[in-house]
PDB file of C-alpha atoms in Angstrom:
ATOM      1  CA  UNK A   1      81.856 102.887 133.402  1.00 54.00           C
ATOM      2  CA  UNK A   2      82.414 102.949 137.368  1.00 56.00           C
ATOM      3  CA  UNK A   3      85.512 105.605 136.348  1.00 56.00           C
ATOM      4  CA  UNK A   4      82.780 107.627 134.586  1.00 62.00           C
ATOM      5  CA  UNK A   5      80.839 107.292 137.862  1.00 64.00           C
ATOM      6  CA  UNK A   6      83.353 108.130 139.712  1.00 68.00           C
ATOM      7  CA  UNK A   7      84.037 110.920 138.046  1.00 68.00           C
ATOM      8  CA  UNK A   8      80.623 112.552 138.384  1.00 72.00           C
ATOM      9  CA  UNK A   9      80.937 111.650 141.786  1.00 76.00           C
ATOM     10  CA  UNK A  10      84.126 113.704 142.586  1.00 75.00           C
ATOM     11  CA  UNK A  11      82.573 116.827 140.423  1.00 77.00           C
ATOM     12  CA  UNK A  12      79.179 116.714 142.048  1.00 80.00           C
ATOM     13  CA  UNK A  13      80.190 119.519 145.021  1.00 84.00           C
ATOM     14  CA  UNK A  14      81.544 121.489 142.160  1.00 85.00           C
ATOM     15  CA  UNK A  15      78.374 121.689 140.196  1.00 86.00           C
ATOM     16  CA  UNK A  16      76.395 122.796 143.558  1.00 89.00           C
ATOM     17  CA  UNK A  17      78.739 125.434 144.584  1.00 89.00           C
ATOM     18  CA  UNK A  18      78.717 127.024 140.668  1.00 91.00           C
ATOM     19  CA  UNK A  19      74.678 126.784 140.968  1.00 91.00           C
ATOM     20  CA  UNK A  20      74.439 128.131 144.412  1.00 91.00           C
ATOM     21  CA  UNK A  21      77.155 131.062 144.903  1.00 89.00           C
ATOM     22  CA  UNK A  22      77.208 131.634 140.905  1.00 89.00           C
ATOM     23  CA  UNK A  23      73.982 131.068 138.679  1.00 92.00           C
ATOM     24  CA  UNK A  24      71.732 131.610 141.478  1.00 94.00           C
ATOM     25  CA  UNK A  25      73.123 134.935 142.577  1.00 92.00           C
ATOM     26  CA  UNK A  26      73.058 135.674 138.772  1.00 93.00           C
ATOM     27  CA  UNK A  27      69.478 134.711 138.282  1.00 95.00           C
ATOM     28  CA  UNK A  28      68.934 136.834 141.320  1.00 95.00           C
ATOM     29  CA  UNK A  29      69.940 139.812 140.083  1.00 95.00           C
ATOM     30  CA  UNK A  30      68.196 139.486 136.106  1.00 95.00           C
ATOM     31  CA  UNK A  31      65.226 139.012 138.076  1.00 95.00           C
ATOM     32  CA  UNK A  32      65.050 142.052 139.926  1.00 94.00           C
ATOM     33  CA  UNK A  33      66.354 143.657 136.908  1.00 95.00           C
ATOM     34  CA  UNK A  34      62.731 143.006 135.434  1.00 94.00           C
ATOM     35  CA  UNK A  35      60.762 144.522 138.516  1.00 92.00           C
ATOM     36  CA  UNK A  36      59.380 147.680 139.499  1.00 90.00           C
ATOM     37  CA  UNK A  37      59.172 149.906 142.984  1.00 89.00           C
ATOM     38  CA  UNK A  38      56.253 148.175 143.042  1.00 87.00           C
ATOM     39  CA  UNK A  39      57.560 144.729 142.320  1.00 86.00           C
ATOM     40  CA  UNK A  40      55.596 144.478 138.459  1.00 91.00           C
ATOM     41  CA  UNK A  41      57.383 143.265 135.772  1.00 93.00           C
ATOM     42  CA  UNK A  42      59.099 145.988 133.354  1.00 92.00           C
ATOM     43  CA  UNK A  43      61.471 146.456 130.885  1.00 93.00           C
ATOM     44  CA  UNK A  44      61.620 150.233 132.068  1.00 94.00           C
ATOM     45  CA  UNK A  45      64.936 149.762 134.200  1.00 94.00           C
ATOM     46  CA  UNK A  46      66.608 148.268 130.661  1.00 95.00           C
ATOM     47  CA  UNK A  47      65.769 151.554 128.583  1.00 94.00           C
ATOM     48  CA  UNK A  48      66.560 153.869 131.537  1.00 94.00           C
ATOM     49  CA  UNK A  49      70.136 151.947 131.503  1.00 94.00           C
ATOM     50  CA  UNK A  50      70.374 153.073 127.649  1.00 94.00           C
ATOM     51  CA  UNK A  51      69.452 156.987 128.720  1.00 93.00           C
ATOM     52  CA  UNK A  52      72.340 160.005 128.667  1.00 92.00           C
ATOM     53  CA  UNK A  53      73.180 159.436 132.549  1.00 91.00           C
ATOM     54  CA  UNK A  54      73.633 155.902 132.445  1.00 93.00           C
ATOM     55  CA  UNK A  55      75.700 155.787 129.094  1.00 93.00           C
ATOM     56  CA  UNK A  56      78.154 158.864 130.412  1.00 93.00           C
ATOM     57  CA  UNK A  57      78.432 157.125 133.276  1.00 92.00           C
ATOM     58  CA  UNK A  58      79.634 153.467 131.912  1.00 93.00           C
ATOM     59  CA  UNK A  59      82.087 155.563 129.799  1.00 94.00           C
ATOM     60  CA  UNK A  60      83.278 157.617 132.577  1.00 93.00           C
ATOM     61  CA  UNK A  61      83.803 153.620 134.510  1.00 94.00           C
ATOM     62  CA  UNK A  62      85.677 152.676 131.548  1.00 95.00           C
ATOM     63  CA  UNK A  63      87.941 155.422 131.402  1.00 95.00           C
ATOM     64  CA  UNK A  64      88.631 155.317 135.344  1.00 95.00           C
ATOM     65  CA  UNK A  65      89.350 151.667 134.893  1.00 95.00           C
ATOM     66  CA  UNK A  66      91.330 152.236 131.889  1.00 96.00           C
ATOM     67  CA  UNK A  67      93.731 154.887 133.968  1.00 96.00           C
ATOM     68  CA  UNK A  68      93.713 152.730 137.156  1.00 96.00           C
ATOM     69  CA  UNK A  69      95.002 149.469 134.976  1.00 96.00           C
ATOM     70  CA  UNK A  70      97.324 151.524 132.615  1.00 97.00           C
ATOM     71  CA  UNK A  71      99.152 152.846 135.655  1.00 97.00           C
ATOM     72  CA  UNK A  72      99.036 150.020 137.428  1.00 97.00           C
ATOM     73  CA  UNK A  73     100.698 148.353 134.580  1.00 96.00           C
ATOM     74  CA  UNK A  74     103.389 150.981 133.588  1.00 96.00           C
ATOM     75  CA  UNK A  75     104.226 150.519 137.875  1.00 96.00           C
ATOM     76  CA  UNK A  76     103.707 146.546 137.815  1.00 96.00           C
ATOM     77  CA  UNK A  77     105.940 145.822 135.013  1.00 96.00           C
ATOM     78  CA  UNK A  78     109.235 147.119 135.297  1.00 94.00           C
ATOM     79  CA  UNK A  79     108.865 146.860 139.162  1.00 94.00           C
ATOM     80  CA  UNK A  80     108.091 142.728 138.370  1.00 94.00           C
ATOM     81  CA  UNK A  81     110.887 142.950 136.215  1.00 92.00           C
ATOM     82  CA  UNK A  82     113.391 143.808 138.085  1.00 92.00           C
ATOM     83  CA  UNK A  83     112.347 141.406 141.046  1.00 93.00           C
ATOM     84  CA  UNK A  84     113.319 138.653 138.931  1.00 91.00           C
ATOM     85  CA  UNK A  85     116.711 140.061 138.650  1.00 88.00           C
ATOM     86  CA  UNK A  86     117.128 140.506 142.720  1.00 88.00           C
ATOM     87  CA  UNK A  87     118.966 138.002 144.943  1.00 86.00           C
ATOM     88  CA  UNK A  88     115.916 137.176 147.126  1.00 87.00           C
ATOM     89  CA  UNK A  89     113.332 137.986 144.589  1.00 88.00           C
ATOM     90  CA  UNK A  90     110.661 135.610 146.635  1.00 88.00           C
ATOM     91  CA  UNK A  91     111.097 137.222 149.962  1.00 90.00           C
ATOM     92  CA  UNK A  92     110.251 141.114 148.229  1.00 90.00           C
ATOM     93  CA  UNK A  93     107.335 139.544 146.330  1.00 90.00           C
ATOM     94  CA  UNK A  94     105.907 138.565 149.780  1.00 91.00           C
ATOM     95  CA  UNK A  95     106.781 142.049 151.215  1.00 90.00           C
ATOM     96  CA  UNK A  96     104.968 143.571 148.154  1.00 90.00           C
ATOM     97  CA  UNK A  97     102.099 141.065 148.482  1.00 89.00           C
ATOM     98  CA  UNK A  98     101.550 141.620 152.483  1.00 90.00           C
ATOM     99  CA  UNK A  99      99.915 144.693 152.075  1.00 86.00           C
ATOM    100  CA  UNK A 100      97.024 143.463 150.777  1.00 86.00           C
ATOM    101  CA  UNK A 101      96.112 140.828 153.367  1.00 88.00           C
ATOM    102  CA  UNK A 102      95.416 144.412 155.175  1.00 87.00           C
ATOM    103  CA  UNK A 103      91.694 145.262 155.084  1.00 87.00           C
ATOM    104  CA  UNK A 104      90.693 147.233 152.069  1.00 88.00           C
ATOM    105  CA  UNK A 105      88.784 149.665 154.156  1.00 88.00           C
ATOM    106  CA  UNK A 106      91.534 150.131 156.917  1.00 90.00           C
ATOM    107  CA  UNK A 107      94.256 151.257 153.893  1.00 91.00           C
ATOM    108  CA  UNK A 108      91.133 153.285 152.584  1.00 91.00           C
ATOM    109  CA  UNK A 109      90.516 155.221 155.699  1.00 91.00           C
ATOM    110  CA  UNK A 110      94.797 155.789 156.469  1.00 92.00           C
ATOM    111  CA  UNK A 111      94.810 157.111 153.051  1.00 92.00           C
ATOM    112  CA  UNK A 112      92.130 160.077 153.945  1.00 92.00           C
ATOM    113  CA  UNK A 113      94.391 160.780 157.043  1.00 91.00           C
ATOM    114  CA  UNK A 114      97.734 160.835 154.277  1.00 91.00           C
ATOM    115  CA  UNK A 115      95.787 163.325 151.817  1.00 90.00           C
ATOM    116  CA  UNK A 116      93.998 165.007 154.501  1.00 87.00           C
ATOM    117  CA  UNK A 117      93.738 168.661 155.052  1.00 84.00           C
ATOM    118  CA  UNK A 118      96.023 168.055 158.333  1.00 85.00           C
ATOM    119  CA  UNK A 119      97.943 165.050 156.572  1.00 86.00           C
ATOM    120  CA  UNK A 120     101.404 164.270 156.449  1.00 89.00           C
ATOM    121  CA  UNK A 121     101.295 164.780 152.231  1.00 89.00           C
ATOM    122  CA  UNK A 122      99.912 169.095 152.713  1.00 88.00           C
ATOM    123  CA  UNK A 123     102.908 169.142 155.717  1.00 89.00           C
ATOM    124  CA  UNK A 124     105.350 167.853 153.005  1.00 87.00           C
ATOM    125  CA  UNK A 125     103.646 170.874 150.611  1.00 87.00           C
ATOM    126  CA  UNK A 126     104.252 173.281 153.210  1.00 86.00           C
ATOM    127  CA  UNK A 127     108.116 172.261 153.688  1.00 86.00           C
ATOM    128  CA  UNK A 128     108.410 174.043 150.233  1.00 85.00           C
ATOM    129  CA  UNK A 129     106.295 177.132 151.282  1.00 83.00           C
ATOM    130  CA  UNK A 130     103.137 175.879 149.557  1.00 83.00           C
ATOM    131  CA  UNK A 131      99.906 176.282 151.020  1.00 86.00           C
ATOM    132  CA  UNK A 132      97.874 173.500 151.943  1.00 84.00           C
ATOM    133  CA  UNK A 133      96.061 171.489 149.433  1.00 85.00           C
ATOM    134  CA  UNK A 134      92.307 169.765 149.339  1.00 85.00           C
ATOM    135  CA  UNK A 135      93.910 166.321 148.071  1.00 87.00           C
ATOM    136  CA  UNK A 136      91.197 164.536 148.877  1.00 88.00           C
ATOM    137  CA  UNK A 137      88.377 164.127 146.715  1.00 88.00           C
ATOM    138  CA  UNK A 138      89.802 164.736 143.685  1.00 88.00           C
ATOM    139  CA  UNK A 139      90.719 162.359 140.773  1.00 90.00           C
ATOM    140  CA  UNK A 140      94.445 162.306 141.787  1.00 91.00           C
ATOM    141  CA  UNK A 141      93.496 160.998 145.188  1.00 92.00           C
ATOM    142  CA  UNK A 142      91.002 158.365 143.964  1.00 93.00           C
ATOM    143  CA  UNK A 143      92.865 156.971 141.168  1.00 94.00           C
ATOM    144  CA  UNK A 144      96.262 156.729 143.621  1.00 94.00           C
ATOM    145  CA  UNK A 145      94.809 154.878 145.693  1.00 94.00           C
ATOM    146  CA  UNK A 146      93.562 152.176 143.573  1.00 94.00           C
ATOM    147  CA  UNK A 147      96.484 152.199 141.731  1.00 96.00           C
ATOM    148  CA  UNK A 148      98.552 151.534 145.096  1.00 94.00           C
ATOM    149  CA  UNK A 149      95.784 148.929 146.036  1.00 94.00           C
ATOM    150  CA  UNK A 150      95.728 147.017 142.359  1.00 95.00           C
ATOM    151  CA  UNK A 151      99.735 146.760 142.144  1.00 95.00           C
ATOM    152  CA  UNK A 152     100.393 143.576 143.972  1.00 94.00           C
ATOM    153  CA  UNK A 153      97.593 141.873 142.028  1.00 93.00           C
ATOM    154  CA  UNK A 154      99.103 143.133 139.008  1.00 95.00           C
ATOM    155  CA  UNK A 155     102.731 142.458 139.926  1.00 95.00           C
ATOM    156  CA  UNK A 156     101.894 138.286 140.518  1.00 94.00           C
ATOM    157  CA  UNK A 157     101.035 137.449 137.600  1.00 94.00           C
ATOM    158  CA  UNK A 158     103.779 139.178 135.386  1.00 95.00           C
ATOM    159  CA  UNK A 159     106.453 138.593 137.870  1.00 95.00           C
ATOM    160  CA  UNK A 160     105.167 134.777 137.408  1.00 93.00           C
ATOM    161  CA  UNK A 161     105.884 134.910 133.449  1.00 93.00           C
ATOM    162  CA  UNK A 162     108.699 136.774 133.980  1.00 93.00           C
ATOM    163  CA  UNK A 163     110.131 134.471 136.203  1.00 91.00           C
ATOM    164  CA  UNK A 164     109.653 131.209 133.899  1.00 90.00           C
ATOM    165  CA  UNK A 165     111.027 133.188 130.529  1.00 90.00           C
ATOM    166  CA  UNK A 166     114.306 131.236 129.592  1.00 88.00           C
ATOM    167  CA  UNK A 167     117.322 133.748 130.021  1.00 87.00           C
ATOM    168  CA  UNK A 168     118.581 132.008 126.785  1.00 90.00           C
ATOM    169  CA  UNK A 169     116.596 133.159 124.529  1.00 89.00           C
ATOM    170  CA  UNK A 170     117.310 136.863 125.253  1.00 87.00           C
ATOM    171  CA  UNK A 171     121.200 136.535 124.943  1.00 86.00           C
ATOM    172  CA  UNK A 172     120.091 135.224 121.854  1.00 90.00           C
ATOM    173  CA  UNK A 173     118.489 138.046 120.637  1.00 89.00           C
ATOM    174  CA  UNK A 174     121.588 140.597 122.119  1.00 85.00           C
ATOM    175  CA  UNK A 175     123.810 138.474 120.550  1.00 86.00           C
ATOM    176  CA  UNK A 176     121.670 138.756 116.993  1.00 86.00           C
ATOM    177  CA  UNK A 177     122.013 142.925 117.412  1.00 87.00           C
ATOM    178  CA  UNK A 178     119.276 143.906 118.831  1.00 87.00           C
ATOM    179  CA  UNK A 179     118.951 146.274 121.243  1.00 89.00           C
ATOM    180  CA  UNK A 180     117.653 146.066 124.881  1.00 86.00           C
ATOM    181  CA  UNK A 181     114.278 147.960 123.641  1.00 90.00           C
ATOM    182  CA  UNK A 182     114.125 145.658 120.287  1.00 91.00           C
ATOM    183  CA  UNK A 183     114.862 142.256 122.628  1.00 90.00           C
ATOM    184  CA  UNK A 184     111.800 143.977 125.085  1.00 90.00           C
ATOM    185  CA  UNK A 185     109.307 144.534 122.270  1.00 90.00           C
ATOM    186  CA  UNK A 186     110.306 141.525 120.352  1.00 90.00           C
ATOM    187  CA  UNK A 187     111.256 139.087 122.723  1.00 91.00           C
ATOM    188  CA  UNK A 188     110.502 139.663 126.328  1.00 92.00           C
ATOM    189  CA  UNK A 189     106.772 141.518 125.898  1.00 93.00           C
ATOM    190  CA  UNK A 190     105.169 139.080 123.534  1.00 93.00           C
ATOM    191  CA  UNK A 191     106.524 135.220 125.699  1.00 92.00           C
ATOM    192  CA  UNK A 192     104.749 137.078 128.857  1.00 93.00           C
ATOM    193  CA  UNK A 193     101.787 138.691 127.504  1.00 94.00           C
ATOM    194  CA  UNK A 194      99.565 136.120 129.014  1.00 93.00           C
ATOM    195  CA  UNK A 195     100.937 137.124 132.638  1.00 93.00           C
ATOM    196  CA  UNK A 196     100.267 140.969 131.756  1.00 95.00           C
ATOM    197  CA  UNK A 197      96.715 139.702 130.396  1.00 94.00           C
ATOM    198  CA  UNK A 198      95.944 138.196 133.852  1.00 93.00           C
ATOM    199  CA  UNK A 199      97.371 141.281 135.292  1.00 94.00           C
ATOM    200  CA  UNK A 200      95.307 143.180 133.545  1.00 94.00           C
ATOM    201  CA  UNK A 201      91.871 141.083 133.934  1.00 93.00           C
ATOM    202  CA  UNK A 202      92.212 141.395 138.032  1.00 93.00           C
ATOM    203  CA  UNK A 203      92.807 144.838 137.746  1.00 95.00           C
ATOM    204  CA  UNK A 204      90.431 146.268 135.155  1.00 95.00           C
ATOM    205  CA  UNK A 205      87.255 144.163 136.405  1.00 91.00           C
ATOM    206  CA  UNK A 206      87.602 145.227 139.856  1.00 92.00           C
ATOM    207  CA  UNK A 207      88.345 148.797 139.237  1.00 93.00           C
ATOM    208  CA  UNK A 208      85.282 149.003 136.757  1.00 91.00           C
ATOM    209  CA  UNK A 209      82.882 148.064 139.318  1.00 88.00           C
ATOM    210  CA  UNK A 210      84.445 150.332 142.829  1.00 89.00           C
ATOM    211  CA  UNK A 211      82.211 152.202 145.012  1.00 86.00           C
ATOM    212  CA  UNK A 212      83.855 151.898 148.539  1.00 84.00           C
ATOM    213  CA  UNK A 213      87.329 153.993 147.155  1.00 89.00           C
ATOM    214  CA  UNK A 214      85.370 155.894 144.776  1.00 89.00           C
ATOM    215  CA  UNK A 215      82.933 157.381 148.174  1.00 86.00           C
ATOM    216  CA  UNK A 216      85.789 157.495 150.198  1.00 88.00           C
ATOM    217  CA  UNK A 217      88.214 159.000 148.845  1.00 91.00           C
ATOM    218  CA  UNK A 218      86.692 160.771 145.494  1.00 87.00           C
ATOM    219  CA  UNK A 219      83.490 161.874 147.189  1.00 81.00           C
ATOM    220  CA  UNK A 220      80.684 163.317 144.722  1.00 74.00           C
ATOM    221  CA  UNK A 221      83.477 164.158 142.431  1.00 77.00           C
ATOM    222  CA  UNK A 222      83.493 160.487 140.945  1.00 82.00           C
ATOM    223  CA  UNK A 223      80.613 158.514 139.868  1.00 83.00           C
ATOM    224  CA  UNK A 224      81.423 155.167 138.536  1.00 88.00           C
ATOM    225  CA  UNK A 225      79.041 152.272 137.818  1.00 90.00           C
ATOM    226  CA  UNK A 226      79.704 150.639 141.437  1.00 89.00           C
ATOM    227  CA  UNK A 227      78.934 153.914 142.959  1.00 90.00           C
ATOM    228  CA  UNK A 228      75.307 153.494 141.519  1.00 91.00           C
ATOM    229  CA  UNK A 229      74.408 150.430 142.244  1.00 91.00           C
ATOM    230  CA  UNK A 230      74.895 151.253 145.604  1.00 88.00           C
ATOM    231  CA  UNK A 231      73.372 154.887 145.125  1.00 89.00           C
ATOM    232  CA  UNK A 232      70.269 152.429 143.599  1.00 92.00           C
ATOM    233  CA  UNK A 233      70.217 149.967 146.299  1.00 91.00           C
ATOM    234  CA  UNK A 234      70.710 151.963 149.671  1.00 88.00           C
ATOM    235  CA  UNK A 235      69.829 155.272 148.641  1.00 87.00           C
ATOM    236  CA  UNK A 236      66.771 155.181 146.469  1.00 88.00           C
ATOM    237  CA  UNK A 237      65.680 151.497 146.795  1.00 89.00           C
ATOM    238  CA  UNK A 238      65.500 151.193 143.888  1.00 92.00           C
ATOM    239  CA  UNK A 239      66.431 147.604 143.626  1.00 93.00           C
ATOM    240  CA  UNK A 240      65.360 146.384 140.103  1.00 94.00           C
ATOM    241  CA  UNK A 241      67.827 149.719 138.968  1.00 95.00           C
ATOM    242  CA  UNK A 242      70.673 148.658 140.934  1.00 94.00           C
ATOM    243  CA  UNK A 243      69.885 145.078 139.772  1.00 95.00           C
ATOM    244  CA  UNK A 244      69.829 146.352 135.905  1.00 95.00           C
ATOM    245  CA  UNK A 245      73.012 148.259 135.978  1.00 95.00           C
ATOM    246  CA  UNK A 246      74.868 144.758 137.760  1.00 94.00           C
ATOM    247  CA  UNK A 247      73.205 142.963 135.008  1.00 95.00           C
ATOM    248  CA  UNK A 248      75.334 145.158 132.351  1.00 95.00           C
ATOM    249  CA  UNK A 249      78.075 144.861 134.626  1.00 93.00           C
ATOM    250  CA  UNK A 250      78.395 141.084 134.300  1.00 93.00           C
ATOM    251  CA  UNK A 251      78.469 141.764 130.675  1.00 94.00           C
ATOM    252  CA  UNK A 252      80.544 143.890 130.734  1.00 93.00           C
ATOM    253  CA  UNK A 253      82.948 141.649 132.932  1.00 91.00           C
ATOM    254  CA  UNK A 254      82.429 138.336 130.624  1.00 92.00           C
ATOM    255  CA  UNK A 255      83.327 140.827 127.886  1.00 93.00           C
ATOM    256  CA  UNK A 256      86.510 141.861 129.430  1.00 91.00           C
ATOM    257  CA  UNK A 257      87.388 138.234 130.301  1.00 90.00           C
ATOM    258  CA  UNK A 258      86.851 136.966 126.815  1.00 90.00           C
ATOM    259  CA  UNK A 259      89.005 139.627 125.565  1.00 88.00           C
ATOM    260  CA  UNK A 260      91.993 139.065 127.317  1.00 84.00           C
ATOM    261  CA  UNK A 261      91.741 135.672 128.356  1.00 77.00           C
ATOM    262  CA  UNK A 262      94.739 133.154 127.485  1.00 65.00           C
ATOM    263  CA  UNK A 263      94.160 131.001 123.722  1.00 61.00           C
ATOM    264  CA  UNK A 264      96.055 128.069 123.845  1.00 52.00           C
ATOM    265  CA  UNK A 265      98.252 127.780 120.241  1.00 50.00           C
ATOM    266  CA  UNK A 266      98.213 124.517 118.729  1.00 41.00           C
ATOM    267  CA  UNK A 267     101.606 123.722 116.645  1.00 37.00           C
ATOM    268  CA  UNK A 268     104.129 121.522 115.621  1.00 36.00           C
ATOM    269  CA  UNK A 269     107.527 120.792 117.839  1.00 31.00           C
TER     270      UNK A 269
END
């Protein structure tokens, strides 16, 4: 009985923090969801969300999120994969990883001075006798960027599965027959799944909700979910909007994390 205590004691600071920094902000947010410019309850804001401009514009999140992770992870992979194989594999996952203790809007802003009109990319163009070219705010520019910002959160989490795989068991399969791309699919890709899952969760959830890249660097040219909730909230104070559209983006995020979260396997030794 005092262990139960106990216990409840130790987890008590856990429960407040959950209730104050995540189901109050949450409760927050479906509240103003429910209000007007004029601050009366509505449903409005919940069938404006289901109108043509909304839905285009979740899909057109999706799909950015969808080419931002799938390049991330065609980059992350391989490049995790062969730090395993390196002598000092630890110290060139730190010099991958320092990067992004740089602030997000400091690599955003060197980034529009890179693709810039004067930038160091148009003087490589012109090397080749090309003229220069508007990089910037273009789809190119936008989803570089986050794909370059995403691949050290992507690269942890494989490299970690990567790293724990026992080299047996693909001598094994070599020694079997199979091929390097049979051991890969068969072997290799299915034990560390649950890394490129995790990879894949801290890559797609972020990128589905960006606004601070997507302004930046894409301009008008990209209009993502994250773009208008801030369009909603600074813009046209419209707060219960911005508040309805962060509502569906929770969802949307619990959906993701559901989908490729890790199921523990029961079994037999």
């Amino acid at each position: 009985m005092k262990m139960q205590n106990r216990n409840r004691t130790a987890l008590f600071p856990y429960f407040v923090w959950i209730a104050l920094f995540v189901i109050a902000p949450i409760a927050l947010v479906l509240y103003y969801s429910m209000l007007d410019l004029h601050g009366n309850f509505t449903l409005a804001n919940y069938k404006k969300f289901f109108s043509t401009i909304y839905l285009q514009m979740t899909l057109t999140s999706f799909w950015y999120a969808f080419l931002i992770t799938l390049f991330t992870l065609l980059i992350a992979y391989p490049t995790a994969y062969f730090l395993t194989k390196t002598k000092h594999k630890q110290l060139w996952l730190m010099l991958i990883i320092i990067p992004s203790w740089i602030n997000l809007l400091l690599k955003t802003y060197a980034f529009i001075g890179i693709f810039g009109l004067y930038g160091p990319m148009n003087a490589f163009i012109e090397v080749f006798g090309l003229n220069p070219q508007q990089i910037l705010f273009t789809d190119f520019s936008f989803i570089f960027v986050a794909v370059y910002i995403f691949i050290p959160f992507m690269i942890i989490p494989i490299f970690n599965s990567l790293d724990k795989l026992n080299p047996s068991l693909m001598f094994a399969a070599r020694d079997l027959g199979a091929s390097a791309w049979t051991t890969f699919r068969r072997v290799v890709f299915p034990l560390t799944i649950d890394g490129v899952k995790s990879g894949v969760q801290v890559t797609f959830i972020p990128a589905l909700s960006l606004f601070m890249i997507t302004r930046l660097i894409a301009g008008n040219q990209v209009i993502t979910l994250g773009t208008a909730i801030e369009q909603q909230f600074l813009v046209a104070q419209n707060w219960g909007m911005g508040s309805t559209i962060a509502v569906f983006l929770i969802i949307f995020m619990i959906i993701i994390m559901m989908l490729t979260g890790q199921k523990k396997k029961g079994g037999r030794a």
